[in-house]
Amino acid sequence: MAAVAPPIRIADPSDPRIAAFVSIKERDLTGRQGRFIAEGTVVLRMLAAAHRAGRGIAAEAILLLENRVAGLAELLAQFPADVPVFVADARVFDAIAGFNMHRGVLALGRSDAMPGRDALIAALPASSLVLAACGLSNHDNMGSLFRNAAAFGVDAVLVDAASCDPMYRKSIRVSVGSALTLPFAREGSAAELIHRLRAAGFAIWGLSPRGETEVTEIPPAPRTALLVGTEGEGLPQAVLSAVRTARIRQRPGLDSLNVAMAAGIALHQVASINGRI
């Protein structure tokens, strides 16, 4: 374990050393330019793992409620000594964050050195499972997709530029930190994504209630990519026309499943037939 530097006490919410933590919710809306906020002990642990892995995600600073420090000593030791740990009492902590933070555990990280889409696809192993999303706009669904992807052995998550940012605070939290440890890229159009995956030898299946094949009948393949769309509208017709499509059998009367639920069912099926779980 690394030597843990003494925590730095913050008594003034306007202290410039913790400026990046100020007004978290408002900063979520305006963007962080390559940086993100990790929230909670479980996510902090995942950030430590991501930092050690050296894949383009790194911790920059940690802010803790004073009564959380002792219980996190072992976890804090997993971060390099040059990552400062700031500590504040409840009044100052809430004034910094801008709302009552019951978890009392925040970290600032950066993700500006992650590989791009094409480099990520090129680095995938010969046997690979990819989850791709097009036009996904809900941060809760994005986080749930990452959580499911991690559970079923997905090698990478690829989303188009029209999708929301997986590094948004709520997405990271809902993913229970999987967005920090699972390789992903967010760029380009759905058409470009399909083209790159097909060129890399992937069998591409778009999930849709109108799919041509039962999801249980998707055949094994060394490389499979599952493609999902946004809530409500689902995948555009242009995308569905460009790939094979699969549906999940359900009782009549409901339009469709939640996208994260549908992805979880399909990922379990594909991971099972390919011996990944």
PDB file of C-alpha atoms in Angstrom:
ATOM      1  CA  MET A   1       0.000   0.000   0.000  1.00  0.00           C
ATOM      2  CA  ALA A   2       1.091   3.555  -0.675  1.00  0.00           C
ATOM      3  CA  ALA A   3       1.888   5.938   2.130  1.00  0.00           C
ATOM      4  CA  VAL A   4      -1.186   8.025   2.780  1.00  0.00           C
ATOM      5  CA  ALA A   5      -0.597  11.750   3.155  1.00  0.00           C
ATOM      6  CA  PRO A   6      -2.497  13.444   5.987  1.00  0.00           C
ATOM      7  CA  PRO A   7      -5.886  14.773   4.866  1.00  0.00           C
ATOM      8  CA  ILE A   8      -6.050  18.483   4.136  1.00  0.00           C
ATOM      9  CA  ARG A   9      -8.752  20.204   6.180  1.00  0.00           C
ATOM     10  CA  ILE A  10     -11.016  22.623   4.321  1.00  0.00           C
ATOM     11  CA  ALA A  11     -12.763  25.219   6.493  1.00  0.00           C
ATOM     12  CA  ASP A  12     -13.881  27.627   3.763  1.00  0.00           C
ATOM     13  CA  PRO A  13     -16.225  26.455   0.965  1.00  0.00           C
ATOM     14  CA  SER A  14     -14.615  29.024  -1.344  1.00  0.00           C
ATOM     15  CA  ASP A  15     -11.119  27.565  -0.870  1.00  0.00           C
ATOM     16  CA  PRO A  16      -9.653  27.486  -4.422  1.00  0.00           C
ATOM     17  CA  ARG A  17      -8.159  24.041  -3.836  1.00  0.00           C
ATOM     18  CA  ILE A  18     -11.620  22.459  -3.954  1.00  0.00           C
ATOM     19  CA  ALA A  19     -13.106  24.708  -6.676  1.00  0.00           C
ATOM     20  CA  ALA A  20     -13.810  21.747  -8.965  1.00  0.00           C
ATOM     21  CA  PHE A  21     -16.141  20.244  -6.331  1.00  0.00           C
ATOM     22  CA  VAL A  22     -18.263  23.381  -5.943  1.00  0.00           C
ATOM     23  CA  SER A  23     -21.952  23.273  -7.017  1.00  0.00           C
ATOM     24  CA  ILE A  24     -21.870  19.726  -8.337  1.00  0.00           C
ATOM     25  CA  LYS A  25     -25.365  19.667  -9.820  1.00  0.00           C
ATOM     26  CA  GLU A  26     -24.880  22.917 -11.749  1.00  0.00           C
ATOM     27  CA  ARG A  27     -21.501  21.767 -13.065  1.00  0.00           C
ATOM     28  CA  ASP A  28     -23.109  18.526 -14.214  1.00  0.00           C
ATOM     29  CA  LEU A  29     -25.247  20.602 -16.572  1.00  0.00           C
ATOM     30  CA  THR A  30     -22.499  22.855 -17.901  1.00  0.00           C
ATOM     31  CA  GLY A  31     -19.892  20.144 -18.436  1.00  0.00           C
ATOM     32  CA  ARG A  32     -16.486  19.430 -16.938  1.00  0.00           C
ATOM     33  CA  GLN A  33     -14.246  19.337 -20.017  1.00  0.00           C
ATOM     34  CA  GLY A  34     -12.730  15.904 -19.606  1.00  0.00           C
ATOM     35  CA  ARG A  35     -13.259  15.649 -15.856  1.00  0.00           C
ATOM     36  CA  PHE A  36     -15.910  13.839 -13.828  1.00  0.00           C
ATOM     37  CA  ILE A  37     -17.223  13.396 -10.307  1.00  0.00           C
ATOM     38  CA  ALA A  38     -17.242   9.969  -8.631  1.00  0.00           C
ATOM     39  CA  GLU A  39     -19.676   9.630  -5.738  1.00  0.00           C
ATOM     40  CA  GLY A  40     -19.803   7.053  -2.939  1.00  0.00           C
ATOM     41  CA  THR A  41     -17.479   4.414  -1.500  1.00  0.00           C
ATOM     42  CA  VAL A  42     -18.140   1.711  -4.100  1.00  0.00           C
ATOM     43  CA  VAL A  43     -17.483   4.102  -6.976  1.00  0.00           C
ATOM     44  CA  LEU A  44     -14.366   5.419  -5.238  1.00  0.00           C
ATOM     45  CA  ARG A  45     -13.070   1.846  -5.095  1.00  0.00           C
ATOM     46  CA  MET A  46     -13.706   1.451  -8.823  1.00  0.00           C
ATOM     47  CA  LEU A  47     -11.894   4.722  -9.483  1.00  0.00           C
ATOM     48  CA  ALA A  48      -8.875   3.401  -7.607  1.00  0.00           C
ATOM     49  CA  ALA A  49      -8.921   0.281  -9.799  1.00  0.00           C
ATOM     50  CA  ALA A  50      -9.254   2.363 -12.971  1.00  0.00           C
ATOM     51  CA  HIS A  51      -6.392   4.627 -11.904  1.00  0.00           C
ATOM     52  CA  ARG A  52      -4.117   1.628 -11.291  1.00  0.00           C
ATOM     53  CA  ALA A  53      -5.044   0.081 -14.652  1.00  0.00           C
ATOM     54  CA  GLY A  54      -3.687   3.113 -16.508  1.00  0.00           C
ATOM     55  CA  ARG A  55      -6.272   3.101 -19.305  1.00  0.00           C
ATOM     56  CA  GLY A  56      -6.847   6.828 -19.501  1.00  0.00           C
ATOM     57  CA  ILE A  57      -8.880   7.411 -16.333  1.00  0.00           C
ATOM     58  CA  ALA A  58      -7.163   8.968 -13.334  1.00  0.00           C
ATOM     59  CA  ALA A  59      -8.052  10.433  -9.950  1.00  0.00           C
ATOM     60  CA  GLU A  60      -7.127  14.056  -9.293  1.00  0.00           C
ATOM     61  CA  ALA A  61      -8.509  14.760  -5.813  1.00  0.00           C
ATOM     62  CA  ILE A  62     -10.766  13.304  -3.119  1.00  0.00           C
ATOM     63  CA  LEU A  63     -13.170  15.168  -0.830  1.00  0.00           C
ATOM     64  CA  LEU A  64     -14.518  13.435   2.284  1.00  0.00           C
ATOM     65  CA  LEU A  65     -16.818  14.205   5.136  1.00  0.00           C
ATOM     66  CA  GLU A  66     -14.662  14.186   8.257  1.00  0.00           C
ATOM     67  CA  ASN A  67     -16.417  11.206   9.852  1.00  0.00           C
ATOM     68  CA  ARG A  68     -15.710   9.028   6.799  1.00  0.00           C
ATOM     69  CA  VAL A  69     -11.908   9.329   6.788  1.00  0.00           C
ATOM     70  CA  ALA A  70     -11.007   6.644   9.323  1.00  0.00           C
ATOM     71  CA  GLY A  71     -13.218   4.000   7.731  1.00  0.00           C
ATOM     72  CA  LEU A  72     -11.714   4.632   4.293  1.00  0.00           C
ATOM     73  CA  ALA A  73      -8.043   4.474   5.251  1.00  0.00           C
ATOM     74  CA  GLU A  74      -7.402   1.179   3.460  1.00  0.00           C
ATOM     75  CA  LEU A  75      -9.126   2.370   0.286  1.00  0.00           C
ATOM     76  CA  LEU A  76      -7.320   5.729   0.304  1.00  0.00           C
ATOM     77  CA  ALA A  77      -4.019   3.865   0.440  1.00  0.00           C
ATOM     78  CA  GLN A  78      -4.795   2.467  -3.026  1.00  0.00           C
ATOM     79  CA  PHE A  79      -4.394   5.934  -4.563  1.00  0.00           C
ATOM     80  CA  PRO A  80      -1.009   7.520  -5.340  1.00  0.00           C
ATOM     81  CA  ALA A  81       0.315   9.805  -2.637  1.00  0.00           C
ATOM     82  CA  ASP A  82       0.083  12.817  -4.984  1.00  0.00           C
ATOM     83  CA  VAL A  83      -3.729  12.594  -5.097  1.00  0.00           C
ATOM     84  CA  PRO A  84      -4.774  15.052  -2.363  1.00  0.00           C
ATOM     85  CA  VAL A  85      -7.451  14.073   0.137  1.00  0.00           C
ATOM     86  CA  PHE A  86      -9.489  16.998   1.423  1.00  0.00           C
ATOM     87  CA  VAL A  87     -11.738  16.725   4.470  1.00  0.00           C
ATOM     88  CA  ALA A  88     -14.524  18.980   5.716  1.00  0.00           C
ATOM     89  CA  ASP A  89     -17.249  18.984   8.353  1.00  0.00           C
ATOM     90  CA  ALA A  90     -20.884  18.520   7.302  1.00  0.00           C
ATOM     91  CA  ARG A  91     -21.652  22.248   7.082  1.00  0.00           C
ATOM     92  CA  VAL A  92     -18.696  23.024   4.835  1.00  0.00           C
ATOM     93  CA  PHE A  93     -19.076  19.827   2.814  1.00  0.00           C
ATOM     94  CA  ASP A  94     -22.704  20.588   1.947  1.00  0.00           C
ATOM     95  CA  ALA A  95     -21.840  24.209   1.149  1.00  0.00           C
ATOM     96  CA  ILE A  96     -19.179  23.005  -1.284  1.00  0.00           C
ATOM     97  CA  ALA A  97     -21.338  20.391  -2.978  1.00  0.00           C
ATOM     98  CA  GLY A  98     -24.405  22.622  -3.080  1.00  0.00           C
ATOM     99  CA  PHE A  99     -26.738  20.031  -1.561  1.00  0.00           C
ATOM    100  CA  ASN A 100     -26.845  17.567   1.321  1.00  0.00           C
ATOM    101  CA  MET A 101     -24.390  14.802   0.469  1.00  0.00           C
ATOM    102  CA  HIS A 102     -25.250  11.949   2.817  1.00  0.00           C
ATOM    103  CA  ARG A 103     -22.543   9.676   1.410  1.00  0.00           C
ATOM    104  CA  GLY A 104     -19.842  12.188   2.202  1.00  0.00           C
ATOM    105  CA  VAL A 105     -17.510  10.685  -0.408  1.00  0.00           C
ATOM    106  CA  LEU A 106     -16.575  12.527  -3.593  1.00  0.00           C
ATOM    107  CA  ALA A 107     -13.659  12.295  -5.988  1.00  0.00           C
ATOM    108  CA  LEU A 108     -12.599  14.317  -8.999  1.00  0.00           C
ATOM    109  CA  GLY A 109     -11.213  12.388 -11.938  1.00  0.00           C
ATOM    110  CA  ARG A 110     -10.227  12.967 -15.529  1.00  0.00           C
ATOM    111  CA  SER A 111     -10.923  10.884 -18.606  1.00  0.00           C
ATOM    112  CA  ASP A 112      -9.232  12.851 -21.361  1.00  0.00           C
ATOM    113  CA  ALA A 113      -6.628  10.212 -22.239  1.00  0.00           C
ATOM    114  CA  MET A 114      -8.931   7.327 -23.132  1.00  0.00           C
ATOM    115  CA  PRO A 115      -8.460   5.591 -26.512  1.00  0.00           C
ATOM    116  CA  GLY A 116     -10.806   6.505 -29.346  1.00  0.00           C
ATOM    117  CA  ARG A 117     -13.399   4.232 -30.912  1.00  0.00           C
ATOM    118  CA  ASP A 118     -11.261   2.823 -33.715  1.00  0.00           C
ATOM    119  CA  ALA A 119      -8.286   2.157 -31.441  1.00  0.00           C
ATOM    120  CA  LEU A 120     -10.577   0.449 -28.953  1.00  0.00           C
ATOM    121  CA  ILE A 121     -12.102  -1.808 -31.609  1.00  0.00           C
ATOM    122  CA  ALA A 122      -8.669  -2.648 -32.990  1.00  0.00           C
ATOM    123  CA  ALA A 123      -7.486  -3.724 -29.533  1.00  0.00           C
ATOM    124  CA  LEU A 124     -10.384  -6.106 -28.841  1.00  0.00           C
ATOM    125  CA  PRO A 125      -9.533  -9.810 -28.489  1.00  0.00           C
ATOM    126  CA  ALA A 126     -10.434 -12.364 -31.162  1.00  0.00           C
ATOM    127  CA  SER A 127     -13.396 -13.491 -29.027  1.00  0.00           C
ATOM    128  CA  SER A 128     -15.304 -10.346 -28.098  1.00  0.00           C
ATOM    129  CA  LEU A 129     -18.689  -9.131 -26.967  1.00  0.00           C
ATOM    130  CA  VAL A 130     -19.558  -5.480 -27.551  1.00  0.00           C
ATOM    131  CA  LEU A 131     -22.563  -3.461 -26.401  1.00  0.00           C
ATOM    132  CA  ALA A 132     -23.347  -0.451 -28.595  1.00  0.00           C
ATOM    133  CA  ALA A 133     -25.900   2.320 -28.062  1.00  0.00           C
ATOM    134  CA  CYS A 134     -27.322   4.866 -30.484  1.00  0.00           C
ATOM    135  CA  GLY A 135     -29.038   8.062 -29.416  1.00  0.00           C
ATOM    136  CA  LEU A 136     -29.357   7.040 -25.771  1.00  0.00           C
ATOM    137  CA  SER A 137     -30.351  10.196 -23.875  1.00  0.00           C
ATOM    138  CA  ASN A 138     -31.172   8.992 -20.338  1.00  0.00           C
ATOM    139  CA  HIS A 139     -28.274   8.942 -17.862  1.00  0.00           C
ATOM    140  CA  ASP A 140     -29.929   6.337 -15.639  1.00  0.00           C
ATOM    141  CA  ASN A 141     -30.281   3.982 -18.590  1.00  0.00           C
ATOM    142  CA  MET A 142     -26.699   4.630 -19.632  1.00  0.00           C
ATOM    143  CA  GLY A 143     -25.444   3.732 -16.165  1.00  0.00           C
ATOM    144  CA  SER A 144     -27.606   0.596 -16.077  1.00  0.00           C
ATOM    145  CA  LEU A 145     -26.258  -0.488 -19.469  1.00  0.00           C
ATOM    146  CA  PHE A 146     -22.712  -0.307 -18.121  1.00  0.00           C
ATOM    147  CA  ARG A 147     -23.676  -2.260 -15.016  1.00  0.00           C
ATOM    148  CA  ASN A 148     -25.231  -5.003 -17.159  1.00  0.00           C
ATOM    149  CA  ALA A 149     -22.294  -4.961 -19.547  1.00  0.00           C
ATOM    150  CA  ALA A 150     -19.851  -5.530 -16.700  1.00  0.00           C
ATOM    151  CA  ALA A 151     -21.991  -8.333 -15.266  1.00  0.00           C
ATOM    152  CA  PHE A 152     -22.092 -10.282 -18.532  1.00  0.00           C
ATOM    153  CA  GLY A 153     -18.483  -9.950 -19.644  1.00  0.00           C
ATOM    154  CA  VAL A 154     -18.739  -7.244 -22.297  1.00  0.00           C
ATOM    155  CA  ASP A 155     -15.309  -6.241 -23.612  1.00  0.00           C
ATOM    156  CA  ALA A 156     -16.242  -2.696 -24.632  1.00  0.00           C
ATOM    157  CA  VAL A 157     -19.196  -0.321 -24.761  1.00  0.00           C
ATOM    158  CA  LEU A 158     -19.431   1.884 -27.854  1.00  0.00           C
ATOM    159  CA  VAL A 159     -21.892   4.780 -28.061  1.00  0.00           C
ATOM    160  CA  ASP A 160     -22.464   7.322 -30.792  1.00  0.00           C
ATOM    161  CA  ALA A 161     -21.931  11.047 -30.325  1.00  0.00           C
ATOM    162  CA  ALA A 162     -25.700  11.560 -30.074  1.00  0.00           C
ATOM    163  CA  SER A 163     -25.800   9.558 -26.834  1.00  0.00           C
ATOM    164  CA  CYS A 164     -25.387  11.101 -23.391  1.00  0.00           C
ATOM    165  CA  ASP A 165     -22.033  11.050 -21.634  1.00  0.00           C
ATOM    166  CA  PRO A 166     -21.300   7.862 -19.630  1.00  0.00           C
ATOM    167  CA  MET A 167     -19.043   9.984 -17.412  1.00  0.00           C
ATOM    168  CA  TYR A 168     -21.908  12.117 -16.169  1.00  0.00           C
ATOM    169  CA  ARG A 169     -22.064  11.826 -12.364  1.00  0.00           C
ATOM    170  CA  LYS A 170     -25.420  10.048 -12.288  1.00  0.00           C
ATOM    171  CA  SER A 171     -24.405   7.577 -14.997  1.00  0.00           C
ATOM    172  CA  ILE A 172     -21.275   6.641 -13.059  1.00  0.00           C
ATOM    173  CA  ARG A 173     -23.261   6.242  -9.855  1.00  0.00           C
ATOM    174  CA  VAL A 174     -25.984   4.074 -11.443  1.00  0.00           C
ATOM    175  CA  SER A 175     -23.301   1.941 -13.094  1.00  0.00           C
ATOM    176  CA  VAL A 176     -21.829   1.376  -9.584  1.00  0.00           C
ATOM    177  CA  GLY A 177     -18.513   2.505 -11.041  1.00  0.00           C
ATOM    178  CA  SER A 178     -18.508   0.152 -14.050  1.00  0.00           C
ATOM    179  CA  ALA A 179     -18.324   3.186 -16.360  1.00  0.00           C
ATOM    180  CA  LEU A 180     -14.855   3.805 -14.883  1.00  0.00           C
ATOM    181  CA  THR A 181     -13.461   0.313 -15.444  1.00  0.00           C
ATOM    182  CA  LEU A 182     -15.165  -0.921 -18.613  1.00  0.00           C
ATOM    183  CA  PRO A 183     -13.489   0.323 -21.831  1.00  0.00           C
ATOM    184  CA  PHE A 184     -15.758   2.592 -23.853  1.00  0.00           C
ATOM    185  CA  ALA A 185     -15.755   5.228 -26.556  1.00  0.00           C
ATOM    186  CA  ARG A 186     -18.309   7.891 -27.444  1.00  0.00           C
ATOM    187  CA  GLU A 187     -17.956   9.350 -30.901  1.00  0.00           C
ATOM    188  CA  GLY A 188     -19.219   9.395 -34.473  1.00  0.00           C
ATOM    189  CA  SER A 189     -22.524   8.323 -35.953  1.00  0.00           C
ATOM    190  CA  ALA A 190     -24.429   5.055 -35.699  1.00  0.00           C
ATOM    191  CA  ALA A 191     -23.686   4.346 -39.367  1.00  0.00           C
ATOM    192  CA  GLU A 192     -19.939   4.778 -38.784  1.00  0.00           C
ATOM    193  CA  LEU A 193     -20.092   2.551 -35.719  1.00  0.00           C
ATOM    194  CA  ILE A 194     -21.829  -0.229 -37.637  1.00  0.00           C
ATOM    195  CA  HIS A 195     -19.313   0.070 -40.468  1.00  0.00           C
ATOM    196  CA  ARG A 196     -16.333  -0.191 -38.105  1.00  0.00           C
ATOM    197  CA  LEU A 197     -17.769  -3.175 -36.248  1.00  0.00           C
ATOM    198  CA  ARG A 198     -18.645  -5.009 -39.462  1.00  0.00           C
ATOM    199  CA  ALA A 199     -15.155  -4.383 -40.851  1.00  0.00           C
ATOM    200  CA  ALA A 200     -13.751  -5.884 -37.629  1.00  0.00           C
ATOM    201  CA  GLY A 201     -15.717  -9.094 -38.173  1.00  0.00           C
ATOM    202  CA  PHE A 202     -18.567  -8.576 -35.712  1.00  0.00           C
ATOM    203  CA  ALA A 203     -21.985 -10.142 -36.091  1.00  0.00           C
ATOM    204  CA  ILE A 204     -24.211  -7.150 -35.313  1.00  0.00           C
ATOM    205  CA  TRP A 205     -27.673  -7.560 -33.819  1.00  0.00           C
ATOM    206  CA  GLY A 206     -30.053  -4.662 -33.274  1.00  0.00           C
ATOM    207  CA  LEU A 207     -32.567  -5.136 -30.461  1.00  0.00           C
ATOM    208  CA  SER A 208     -36.129  -4.160 -31.344  1.00  0.00           C
ATOM    209  CA  PRO A 209     -39.664  -5.310 -30.411  1.00  0.00           C
ATOM    210  CA  ARG A 210     -40.091  -5.832 -34.173  1.00  0.00           C
ATOM    211  CA  GLY A 211     -36.920  -7.884 -34.522  1.00  0.00           C
ATOM    212  CA  GLU A 212     -36.862 -10.696 -37.076  1.00  0.00           C
ATOM    213  CA  THR A 213     -35.287 -13.296 -34.759  1.00  0.00           C
ATOM    214  CA  GLU A 214     -36.011 -14.385 -31.206  1.00  0.00           C
ATOM    215  CA  VAL A 215     -33.136 -13.329 -28.972  1.00  0.00           C
ATOM    216  CA  THR A 216     -32.829 -16.971 -27.872  1.00  0.00           C
ATOM    217  CA  GLU A 217     -32.043 -17.896 -31.468  1.00  0.00           C
ATOM    218  CA  ILE A 218     -29.050 -15.604 -31.917  1.00  0.00           C
ATOM    219  CA  PRO A 219     -26.308 -18.042 -32.964  1.00  0.00           C
ATOM    220  CA  PRO A 220     -22.885 -18.253 -31.317  1.00  0.00           C
ATOM    221  CA  ALA A 221     -20.176 -16.152 -32.945  1.00  0.00           C
ATOM    222  CA  PRO A 222     -16.582 -15.321 -32.034  1.00  0.00           C
ATOM    223  CA  ARG A 223     -17.425 -11.630 -32.229  1.00  0.00           C
ATOM    224  CA  THR A 224     -20.907 -10.323 -31.441  1.00  0.00           C
ATOM    225  CA  ALA A 225     -22.153  -6.754 -31.041  1.00  0.00           C
ATOM    226  CA  LEU A 226     -25.566  -5.941 -29.571  1.00  0.00           C
ATOM    227  CA  LEU A 227     -27.011  -2.611 -30.621  1.00  0.00           C
ATOM    228  CA  VAL A 228     -29.663  -0.731 -28.587  1.00  0.00           C
ATOM    229  CA  GLY A 229     -31.473   2.556 -29.105  1.00  0.00           C
ATOM    230  CA  THR A 230     -33.106   5.240 -27.032  1.00  0.00           C
ATOM    231  CA  GLU A 231     -36.247   4.855 -24.936  1.00  0.00           C
ATOM    232  CA  GLY A 232     -39.513   5.103 -26.816  1.00  0.00           C
ATOM    233  CA  GLU A 233     -38.342   5.396 -30.404  1.00  0.00           C
ATOM    234  CA  GLY A 234     -35.716   2.675 -30.210  1.00  0.00           C
ATOM    235  CA  LEU A 235     -33.245   2.198 -33.050  1.00  0.00           C
ATOM    236  CA  PRO A 236     -33.923   4.257 -36.203  1.00  0.00           C
ATOM    237  CA  GLN A 237     -35.196   2.346 -39.215  1.00  0.00           C
ATOM    238  CA  ALA A 238     -31.998   3.142 -41.105  1.00  0.00           C
ATOM    239  CA  VAL A 239     -30.023   1.318 -38.418  1.00  0.00           C
ATOM    240  CA  LEU A 240     -32.443  -1.630 -38.230  1.00  0.00           C
ATOM    241  CA  SER A 241     -32.219  -2.004 -42.014  1.00  0.00           C
ATOM    242  CA  ALA A 242     -28.426  -2.189 -41.843  1.00  0.00           C
ATOM    243  CA  VAL A 243     -28.143  -5.036 -39.300  1.00  0.00           C
ATOM    244  CA  ARG A 244     -29.824  -8.258 -38.289  1.00  0.00           C
ATOM    245  CA  THR A 245     -32.509  -7.699 -35.672  1.00  0.00           C
ATOM    246  CA  ALA A 246     -33.630  -9.619 -32.592  1.00  0.00           C
ATOM    247  CA  ARG A 247     -36.640  -9.362 -30.308  1.00  0.00           C
ATOM    248  CA  ILE A 248     -37.403 -10.474 -26.764  1.00  0.00           C
ATOM    249  CA  ARG A 249     -40.644 -12.399 -26.445  1.00  0.00           C
ATOM    250  CA  GLN A 250     -43.093 -10.802 -24.012  1.00  0.00           C
ATOM    251  CA  ARG A 251     -46.784 -10.758 -23.247  1.00  0.00           C
ATOM    252  CA  PRO A 252     -48.932  -8.455 -25.417  1.00  0.00           C
ATOM    253  CA  GLY A 253     -50.191  -5.115 -24.175  1.00  0.00           C
ATOM    254  CA  LEU A 254     -46.867  -3.404 -23.418  1.00  0.00           C
ATOM    255  CA  ASP A 255     -44.963  -1.598 -26.129  1.00  0.00           C
ATOM    256  CA  SER A 256     -41.457  -2.608 -25.065  1.00  0.00           C
ATOM    257  CA  LEU A 257     -39.061  -3.256 -22.205  1.00  0.00           C
ATOM    258  CA  ASN A 258     -36.810  -0.657 -20.662  1.00  0.00           C
ATOM    259  CA  VAL A 259     -33.662  -0.466 -22.787  1.00  0.00           C
ATOM    260  CA  ALA A 260     -31.361  -1.501 -19.931  1.00  0.00           C
ATOM    261  CA  MET A 261     -33.594  -4.458 -19.066  1.00  0.00           C
ATOM    262  CA  ALA A 262     -33.724  -5.568 -22.709  1.00  0.00           C
ATOM    263  CA  ALA A 263     -29.962  -5.249 -23.039  1.00  0.00           C
ATOM    264  CA  GLY A 264     -29.444  -7.288 -19.860  1.00  0.00           C
ATOM    265  CA  ILE A 265     -31.629 -10.146 -21.134  1.00  0.00           C
ATOM    266  CA  ALA A 266     -29.928 -10.165 -24.527  1.00  0.00           C
ATOM    267  CA  LEU A 267     -26.427  -9.920 -23.067  1.00  0.00           C
ATOM    268  CA  HIS A 268     -27.112 -12.840 -20.750  1.00  0.00           C
ATOM    269  CA  GLN A 269     -28.281 -14.928 -23.701  1.00  0.00           C
ATOM    270  CA  VAL A 270     -25.343 -14.065 -25.950  1.00  0.00           C
ATOM    271  CA  ALA A 271     -22.796 -14.411 -23.166  1.00  0.00           C
ATOM    272  CA  SER A 272     -24.258 -17.827 -22.297  1.00  0.00           C
ATOM    273  CA  ILE A 273     -24.211 -19.287 -25.824  1.00  0.00           C
ATOM    274  CA  ASN A 274     -20.639 -18.088 -26.310  1.00  0.00           C
ATOM    275  CA  GLY A 275     -19.397 -19.520 -22.998  1.00  0.00           C
ATOM    276  CA  ARG A 276     -18.568 -16.128 -21.477  1.00  0.00           C
ATOM    277  CA  ILE A 277     -20.441 -16.730 -18.199  1.00  0.00           C
TER     278      ILE A 277
END
